[in-house]
Amino acid sequence: MVKTCTSCNMQVGSDFIEFKCPNCSKHKIVRCMHCRTTARSYKCPDCQFMGP
Ligand SMILES: [Zn+2]
Ligand SMILES: [Zn+2]
């Protein structure tokens, strides 16, 4: 399955980080390196939690 960045919805290649939502810890947040370096915010699709 193809992973997409939670912030920008772009497909991620080999450079990305993945972590569980710090609020609900159910949904996995995927961030590409671009969004990570530019510190774009993400939003959990499950609980609507927003983080930096
Ligand atoms: Zn991104
Ligand atoms: Zn969540």
mmCIF file with all atom_site columns, N, CA and C and ligand atoms in Angstrom:
data_model
loop_
_atom_site.group_PDB
_atom_site.id
_atom_site.type_symbol
_atom_site.label_atom_id
_atom_site.label_alt_id
_atom_site.label_comp_id
_atom_site.label_asym_id
_atom_site.label_entity_id
_atom_site.label_seq_id
_atom_site.pdbx_PDB_ins_code
_atom_site.Cartn_x
_atom_site.Cartn_y
_atom_site.Cartn_z
_atom_site.occupancy
_atom_site.B_iso_or_equiv
_atom_site.pdbx_formal_charge
_atom_site.auth_seq_id
_atom_site.auth_comp_id
_atom_site.auth_asym_id
_atom_site.auth_atom_id
_atom_site.pdbx_PDB_model_num
ATOM   1   N  N  . MET A 1 1  ? 0.832   -1.193 0.000  1.00 0.00 ? 1  MET A N  1
ATOM   2   C  CA . MET A 1 1  ? 0.000   0.000  0.000  1.00 0.00 ? 1  MET A CA 1
ATOM   3   C  C  . MET A 1 1  ? 0.872   1.250  0.000  1.00 0.00 ? 1  MET A C  1
ATOM   4   N  N  . VAL A 1 2  ? 0.440   2.253  -0.713 1.00 0.00 ? 2  VAL A N  1
ATOM   5   C  CA . VAL A 1 2  ? 1.207   3.486  -0.804 1.00 0.00 ? 2  VAL A CA 1
ATOM   6   C  C  . VAL A 1 2  ? 0.878   4.396  0.385  1.00 0.00 ? 2  VAL A C  1
ATOM   7   N  N  . LYS A 1 3  ? 1.907   4.890  0.993  1.00 0.00 ? 3  LYS A N  1
ATOM   8   C  CA . LYS A 1 3  ? 1.691   5.823  2.093  1.00 0.00 ? 3  LYS A CA 1
ATOM   9   C  C  . LYS A 1 3  ? 1.661   7.247  1.578  1.00 0.00 ? 3  LYS A C  1
ATOM   10  N  N  . THR A 1 4  ? 0.782   8.025  2.149  1.00 0.00 ? 4  THR A N  1
ATOM   11  C  CA . THR A 1 4  ? 0.740   9.426  1.777  1.00 0.00 ? 4  THR A CA 1
ATOM   12  C  C  . THR A 1 4  ? 0.935   10.288 3.021  1.00 0.00 ? 4  THR A C  1
ATOM   13  N  N  . CYS A 1 5  ? 1.540   11.421 2.804  1.00 0.00 ? 5  CYS A N  1
ATOM   14  C  CA . CYS A 1 5  ? 1.809   12.342 3.897  1.00 0.00 ? 5  CYS A CA 1
ATOM   15  C  C  . CYS A 1 5  ? 0.494   12.888 4.462  1.00 0.00 ? 5  CYS A C  1
ATOM   16  N  N  . THR A 1 6  ? 0.384   12.870 5.768  1.00 0.00 ? 6  THR A N  1
ATOM   17  C  CA . THR A 1 6  ? -0.848  13.345 6.392  1.00 0.00 ? 6  THR A CA 1
ATOM   18  C  C  . THR A 1 6  ? -1.029  14.844 6.199  1.00 0.00 ? 6  THR A C  1
ATOM   19  N  N  . SER A 1 7  ? 0.076   15.556 6.081  1.00 0.00 ? 7  SER A N  1
ATOM   20  C  CA . SER A 1 7  ? -0.011  17.015 5.958  1.00 0.00 ? 7  SER A CA 1
ATOM   21  C  C  . SER A 1 7  ? -0.315  17.474 4.539  1.00 0.00 ? 7  SER A C  1
ATOM   22  N  N  . CYS A 1 8  ? 0.430   16.957 3.558  1.00 0.00 ? 8  CYS A N  1
ATOM   23  C  CA . CYS A 1 8  ? 0.291   17.486 2.200  1.00 0.00 ? 8  CYS A CA 1
ATOM   24  C  C  . CYS A 1 8  ? -0.328  16.482 1.234  1.00 0.00 ? 8  CYS A C  1
ATOM   25  N  N  . ASN A 1 9  ? -0.598  15.259 1.696  1.00 0.00 ? 9  ASN A N  1
ATOM   26  C  CA . ASN A 1 9  ? -1.228  14.233 0.867  1.00 0.00 ? 9  ASN A CA 1
ATOM   27  C  C  . ASN A 1 9  ? -0.385  13.740 -0.298 1.00 0.00 ? 9  ASN A C  1
ATOM   28  N  N  . MET A 1 10 ? 0.880   14.107 -0.312 1.00 0.00 ? 10 MET A N  1
ATOM   29  C  CA . MET A 1 10 ? 1.759   13.608 -1.352 1.00 0.00 ? 10 MET A CA 1
ATOM   30  C  C  . MET A 1 10 ? 2.236   12.206 -0.973 1.00 0.00 ? 10 MET A C  1
ATOM   31  N  N  . GLN A 1 11 ? 2.473   11.412 -2.003 1.00 0.00 ? 11 GLN A N  1
ATOM   32  C  CA . GLN A 1 11 ? 3.022   10.092 -1.733 1.00 0.00 ? 11 GLN A CA 1
ATOM   33  C  C  . GLN A 1 11 ? 4.431   10.240 -1.164 1.00 0.00 ? 11 GLN A C  1
ATOM   34  N  N  . VAL A 1 12 ? 4.726   9.447  -0.163 1.00 0.00 ? 12 VAL A N  1
ATOM   35  C  CA . VAL A 1 12 ? 6.053   9.531  0.427  1.00 0.00 ? 12 VAL A CA 1
ATOM   36  C  C  . VAL A 1 12 ? 6.930   8.411  -0.122 1.00 0.00 ? 12 VAL A C  1
ATOM   37  N  N  . GLY A 1 13 ? 8.202   8.705  -0.266 1.00 0.00 ? 13 GLY A N  1
ATOM   38  C  CA . GLY A 1 13 ? 9.139   7.702  -0.738 1.00 0.00 ? 13 GLY A CA 1
ATOM   39  C  C  . GLY A 1 13 ? 9.776   7.003  0.446  1.00 0.00 ? 13 GLY A C  1
ATOM   40  N  N  . SER A 1 14 ? 11.080  7.033  0.471  1.00 0.00 ? 14 SER A N  1
ATOM   41  C  CA . SER A 1 14 ? 11.793  6.370  1.558  1.00 0.00 ? 14 SER A CA 1
ATOM   42  C  C  . SER A 1 14 ? 12.027  7.314  2.726  1.00 0.00 ? 14 SER A C  1
ATOM   43  N  N  . ASP A 1 15 ? 11.921  8.615  2.458  1.00 0.00 ? 15 ASP A N  1
ATOM   44  C  CA . ASP A 1 15 ? 12.181  9.577  3.516  1.00 0.00 ? 15 ASP A CA 1
ATOM   45  C  C  . ASP A 1 15 ? 10.895  10.079 4.139  1.00 0.00 ? 15 ASP A C  1
ATOM   46  N  N  . PHE A 1 16 ? 10.524  9.463  5.226  1.00 0.00 ? 16 PHE A N  1
ATOM   47  C  CA . PHE A 1 16 ? 9.345   9.936  5.944  1.00 0.00 ? 16 PHE A CA 1
ATOM   48  C  C  . PHE A 1 16 ? 9.414   9.422  7.376  1.00 0.00 ? 16 PHE A C  1
ATOM   49  N  N  . ILE A 1 17 ? 8.637   10.021 8.234  1.00 0.00 ? 17 ILE A N  1
ATOM   50  C  CA . ILE A 1 17 ? 8.523   9.494  9.587  1.00 0.00 ? 17 ILE A CA 1
ATOM   51  C  C  . ILE A 1 17 ? 7.077   9.123  9.832  1.00 0.00 ? 17 ILE A C  1
ATOM   52  N  N  . GLU A 1 18 ? 6.912   8.164  10.707 1.00 0.00 ? 18 GLU A N  1
ATOM   53  C  CA . GLU A 1 18 ? 5.582   7.650  10.992 1.00 0.00 ? 18 GLU A CA 1
ATOM   54  C  C  . GLU A 1 18 ? 5.441   7.517  12.500 1.00 0.00 ? 18 GLU A C  1
ATOM   55  N  N  . PHE A 1 19 ? 4.375   8.033  13.013 1.00 0.00 ? 19 PHE A N  1
ATOM   56  C  CA . PHE A 1 19 ? 4.158   7.919  14.455 1.00 0.00 ? 19 PHE A CA 1
ATOM   57  C  C  . PHE A 1 19 ? 2.665   7.917  14.739 1.00 0.00 ? 19 PHE A C  1
ATOM   58  N  N  . LYS A 1 20 ? 2.325   7.423  15.890 1.00 0.00 ? 20 LYS A N  1
ATOM   59  C  CA . LYS A 1 20 ? 0.917   7.379  16.252 1.00 0.00 ? 20 LYS A CA 1
ATOM   60  C  C  . LYS A 1 20 ? 0.472   8.745  16.753 1.00 0.00 ? 20 LYS A C  1
ATOM   61  N  N  . CYS A 1 21 ? -0.782  9.015  16.524 1.00 0.00 ? 21 CYS A N  1
ATOM   62  C  CA . CYS A 1 21 ? -1.349  10.271 16.992 1.00 0.00 ? 21 CYS A CA 1
ATOM   63  C  C  . CYS A 1 21 ? -1.159  10.391 18.502 1.00 0.00 ? 21 CYS A C  1
ATOM   64  N  N  . PRO A 1 22 ? -0.571  11.507 18.964 1.00 0.00 ? 22 PRO A N  1
ATOM   65  C  CA . PRO A 1 22 ? -0.311  11.654 20.400 1.00 0.00 ? 22 PRO A CA 1
ATOM   66  C  C  . PRO A 1 22 ? -1.590  11.815 21.217 1.00 0.00 ? 22 PRO A C  1
ATOM   67  N  N  . ASN A 1 23 ? -2.685  12.084 20.555 1.00 0.00 ? 23 ASN A N  1
ATOM   68  C  CA . ASN A 1 23 ? -3.934  12.291 21.280 1.00 0.00 ? 23 ASN A CA 1
ATOM   69  C  C  . ASN A 1 23 ? -4.727  10.995 21.431 1.00 0.00 ? 23 ASN A C  1
ATOM   70  N  N  . CYS A 1 24 ? -5.004  10.322 20.313 1.00 0.00 ? 24 CYS A N  1
ATOM   71  C  CA . CYS A 1 24 ? -5.824  9.118  20.383 1.00 0.00 ? 24 CYS A CA 1
ATOM   72  C  C  . CYS A 1 24 ? -4.978  7.846  20.262 1.00 0.00 ? 24 CYS A C  1
ATOM   73  N  N  . SER A 1 25 ? -3.734  8.002  19.801 1.00 0.00 ? 25 SER A N  1
ATOM   74  C  CA . SER A 1 25 ? -2.788  6.895  19.635 1.00 0.00 ? 25 SER A CA 1
ATOM   75  C  C  . SER A 1 25 ? -3.367  5.736  18.834 1.00 0.00 ? 25 SER A C  1
ATOM   76  N  N  . LYS A 1 26 ? -4.335  6.018  17.989 1.00 0.00 ? 26 LYS A N  1
ATOM   77  C  CA . LYS A 1 26 ? -4.901  4.994  17.126 1.00 0.00 ? 26 LYS A CA 1
ATOM   78  C  C  . LYS A 1 26 ? -4.415  5.170  15.702 1.00 0.00 ? 26 LYS A C  1
ATOM   79  N  N  . HIS A 1 27 ? -4.525  6.385  15.244 1.00 0.00 ? 27 HIS A N  1
ATOM   80  C  CA . HIS A 1 27 ? -4.202  6.640  13.853 1.00 0.00 ? 27 HIS A CA 1
ATOM   81  C  C  . HIS A 1 27 ? -2.715  6.910  13.680 1.00 0.00 ? 27 HIS A C  1
ATOM   82  N  N  . LYS A 1 28 ? -2.181  6.405  12.581 1.00 0.00 ? 28 LYS A N  1
ATOM   83  C  CA . LYS A 1 28 ? -0.779  6.652  12.294 1.00 0.00 ? 28 LYS A CA 1
ATOM   84  C  C  . LYS A 1 28 ? -0.635  7.914  11.467 1.00 0.00 ? 28 LYS A C  1
ATOM   85  N  N  . ILE A 1 29 ? 0.222   8.777  11.926 1.00 0.00 ? 29 ILE A N  1
ATOM   86  C  CA . ILE A 1 29 ? 0.504   10.010 11.203 1.00 0.00 ? 29 ILE A CA 1
ATOM   87  C  C  . ILE A 1 29 ? 1.754   9.794  10.358 1.00 0.00 ? 29 ILE A C  1
ATOM   88  N  N  . VAL A 1 30 ? 1.670   10.123 9.099  1.00 0.00 ? 30 VAL A N  1
ATOM   89  C  CA . VAL A 1 30 ? 2.818   10.009 8.199  1.00 0.00 ? 30 VAL A CA 1
ATOM   90  C  C  . VAL A 1 30 ? 3.227   11.404 7.745  1.00 0.00 ? 30 VAL A C  1
ATOM   91  N  N  . ARG A 1 31 ? 4.489   11.680 7.874  1.00 0.00 ? 31 ARG A N  1
ATOM   92  C  CA . ARG A 1 31 ? 4.954   12.989 7.429  1.00 0.00 ? 31 ARG A CA 1
ATOM   93  C  C  . ARG A 1 31 ? 6.157   12.827 6.519  1.00 0.00 ? 31 ARG A C  1
ATOM   94  N  N  . CYS A 1 32 ? 6.105   13.506 5.394  1.00 0.00 ? 32 CYS A N  1
ATOM   95  C  CA . CYS A 1 32 ? 7.245   13.471 4.493  1.00 0.00 ? 32 CYS A CA 1
ATOM   96  C  C  . CYS A 1 32 ? 8.345   14.389 5.041  1.00 0.00 ? 32 CYS A C  1
ATOM   97  N  N  . MET A 1 33 ? 9.515   14.260 4.508  1.00 0.00 ? 33 MET A N  1
ATOM   98  C  CA . MET A 1 33 ? 10.626  15.049 5.011  1.00 0.00 ? 33 MET A CA 1
ATOM   99  C  C  . MET A 1 33 ? 10.396  16.536 4.779  1.00 0.00 ? 33 MET A C  1
ATOM   100 N  N  . HIS A 1 34 ? 9.715   16.841 3.693  1.00 0.00 ? 34 HIS A N  1
ATOM   101 C  CA . HIS A 1 34 ? 9.445   18.241 3.394  1.00 0.00 ? 34 HIS A CA 1
ATOM   102 C  C  . HIS A 1 34 ? 8.582   18.868 4.486  1.00 0.00 ? 34 HIS A C  1
ATOM   103 N  N  . CYS A 1 35 ? 7.509   18.202 4.838  1.00 0.00 ? 35 CYS A N  1
ATOM   104 C  CA . CYS A 1 35 ? 6.625   18.746 5.861  1.00 0.00 ? 35 CYS A CA 1
ATOM   105 C  C  . CYS A 1 35 ? 7.284   18.725 7.226  1.00 0.00 ? 35 CYS A C  1
ATOM   106 N  N  . ARG A 1 36 ? 8.186   17.804 7.407  1.00 0.00 ? 36 ARG A N  1
ATOM   107 C  CA . ARG A 1 36 ? 8.880   17.743 8.678  1.00 0.00 ? 36 ARG A CA 1
ATOM   108 C  C  . ARG A 1 36 ? 9.852   18.912 8.812  1.00 0.00 ? 36 ARG A C  1
ATOM   109 N  N  . THR A 1 37 ? 10.589  19.169 7.768  1.00 0.00 ? 37 THR A N  1
ATOM   110 C  CA . THR A 1 37 ? 11.581  20.240 7.842  1.00 0.00 ? 37 THR A CA 1
ATOM   111 C  C  . THR A 1 37 ? 10.925  21.613 7.849  1.00 0.00 ? 37 THR A C  1
ATOM   112 N  N  . THR A 1 38 ? 9.759   21.709 7.212  1.00 0.00 ? 38 THR A N  1
ATOM   113 C  CA . THR A 1 38 ? 9.071   22.995 7.220  1.00 0.00 ? 38 THR A CA 1
ATOM   114 C  C  . THR A 1 38 ? 8.070   23.091 8.360  1.00 0.00 ? 38 THR A C  1
ATOM   115 N  N  . ALA A 1 39 ? 8.016   22.045 9.162  1.00 0.00 ? 39 ALA A N  1
ATOM   116 C  CA . ALA A 1 39 ? 7.175   22.027 10.368 1.00 0.00 ? 39 ALA A CA 1
ATOM   117 C  C  . ALA A 1 39 ? 5.709   22.329 10.062 1.00 0.00 ? 39 ALA A C  1
ATOM   118 N  N  . ARG A 1 40 ? 5.231   21.728 9.014  1.00 0.00 ? 40 ARG A N  1
ATOM   119 C  CA . ARG A 1 40 ? 3.812   21.887 8.698  1.00 0.00 ? 40 ARG A CA 1
ATOM   120 C  C  . ARG A 1 40 ? 2.976   21.132 9.720  1.00 0.00 ? 40 ARG A C  1
ATOM   121 N  N  . SER A 1 41 ? 1.809   21.661 9.993  1.00 0.00 ? 41 SER A N  1
ATOM   122 C  CA . SER A 1 41 ? 0.959   21.010 10.975 1.00 0.00 ? 41 SER A CA 1
ATOM   123 C  C  . SER A 1 41 ? 0.244   19.814 10.348 1.00 0.00 ? 41 SER A C  1
ATOM   124 N  N  . TYR A 1 42 ? -0.140  18.882 11.169 1.00 0.00 ? 42 TYR A N  1
ATOM   125 C  CA . TYR A 1 42 ? -0.888  17.722 10.691 1.00 0.00 ? 42 TYR A CA 1
ATOM   126 C  C  . TYR A 1 42 ? -2.198  17.646 11.473 1.00 0.00 ? 42 TYR A C  1
ATOM   127 N  N  . LYS A 1 43 ? -3.115  16.897 10.933 1.00 0.00 ? 43 LYS A N  1
ATOM   128 C  CA . LYS A 1 43 ? -4.390  16.741 11.596 1.00 0.00 ? 43 LYS A CA 1
ATOM   129 C  C  . LYS A 1 43 ? -4.768  15.276 11.598 1.00 0.00 ? 43 LYS A C  1
ATOM   130 N  N  . CYS A 1 44 ? -5.065  14.768 12.749 1.00 0.00 ? 44 CYS A N  1
ATOM   131 C  CA . CYS A 1 44 ? -5.448  13.372 12.849 1.00 0.00 ? 44 CYS A CA 1
ATOM   132 C  C  . CYS A 1 44 ? -6.837  13.182 12.256 1.00 0.00 ? 44 CYS A C  1
ATOM   133 N  N  . PRO A 1 45 ? -7.007  12.262 11.307 1.00 0.00 ? 45 PRO A N  1
ATOM   134 C  CA . PRO A 1 45 ? -8.318  12.043 10.690 1.00 0.00 ? 45 PRO A CA 1
ATOM   135 C  C  . PRO A 1 45 ? -9.335  11.449 11.658 1.00 0.00 ? 45 PRO A C  1
ATOM   136 N  N  . ASP A 1 46 ? -8.848  10.846 12.709 1.00 0.00 ? 46 ASP A N  1
ATOM   137 C  CA . ASP A 1 46 ? -9.748  10.204 13.664 1.00 0.00 ? 46 ASP A CA 1
ATOM   138 C  C  . ASP A 1 46 ? -10.306 11.174 14.696 1.00 0.00 ? 46 ASP A C  1
ATOM   139 N  N  . CYS A 1 47 ? -9.403  11.901 15.349 1.00 0.00 ? 47 CYS A N  1
ATOM   140 C  CA . CYS A 1 47 ? -9.836  12.740 16.473 1.00 0.00 ? 47 CYS A CA 1
ATOM   141 C  C  . CYS A 1 47 ? -9.697  14.231 16.191 1.00 0.00 ? 47 CYS A C  1
ATOM   142 N  N  . GLN A 1 48 ? -9.247  14.569 14.977 1.00 0.00 ? 48 GLN A N  1
ATOM   143 C  CA . GLN A 1 48 ? -9.099  15.971 14.569 1.00 0.00 ? 48 GLN A CA 1
ATOM   144 C  C  . GLN A 1 48 ? -8.030  16.713 15.352 1.00 0.00 ? 48 GLN A C  1
ATOM   145 N  N  . PHE A 1 49 ? -7.205  15.969 16.052 1.00 0.00 ? 49 PHE A N  1
ATOM   146 C  CA . PHE A 1 49 ? -6.125  16.601 16.785 1.00 0.00 ? 49 PHE A CA 1
ATOM   147 C  C  . PHE A 1 49 ? -5.147  17.222 15.812 1.00 0.00 ? 49 PHE A C  1
ATOM   148 N  N  . MET A 1 50 ? -4.740  18.440 16.091 1.00 0.00 ? 50 MET A N  1
ATOM   149 C  CA . MET A 1 50 ? -3.771  19.098 15.228 1.00 0.00 ? 50 MET A CA 1
ATOM   150 C  C  . MET A 1 50 ? -2.471  19.298 15.980 1.00 0.00 ? 50 MET A C  1
ATOM   151 N  N  . GLY A 1 51 ? -1.381  19.037 15.311 1.00 0.00 ? 51 GLY A N  1
ATOM   152 C  CA . GLY A 1 51 ? -0.073  19.181 15.943 1.00 0.00 ? 51 GLY A CA 1
ATOM   153 C  C  . GLY A 1 51 ? 0.932   19.783 14.978 1.00 0.00 ? 51 GLY A C  1
ATOM   154 N  N  . PRO A 1 52 ? 2.018   20.259 15.528 1.00 0.00 ? 52 PRO A N  1
ATOM   155 C  CA . PRO A 1 52 ? 3.049   20.871 14.708 1.00 0.00 ? 52 PRO A CA 1
ATOM   156 C  C  . PRO A 1 52 ? 3.889   19.848 13.958 1.00 0.00 ? 52 PRO A C  1
HETATM 157 ZN ZN . ZN  B 2 .  ? 4.122   16.278 3.335  1.00 0.00 ? 1  ZN  B ZN 1
HETATM 158 ZN ZN . ZN  B 2 .  ? -5.906  11.109 16.807 1.00 0.00 ? 2  ZN  B ZN 1
#
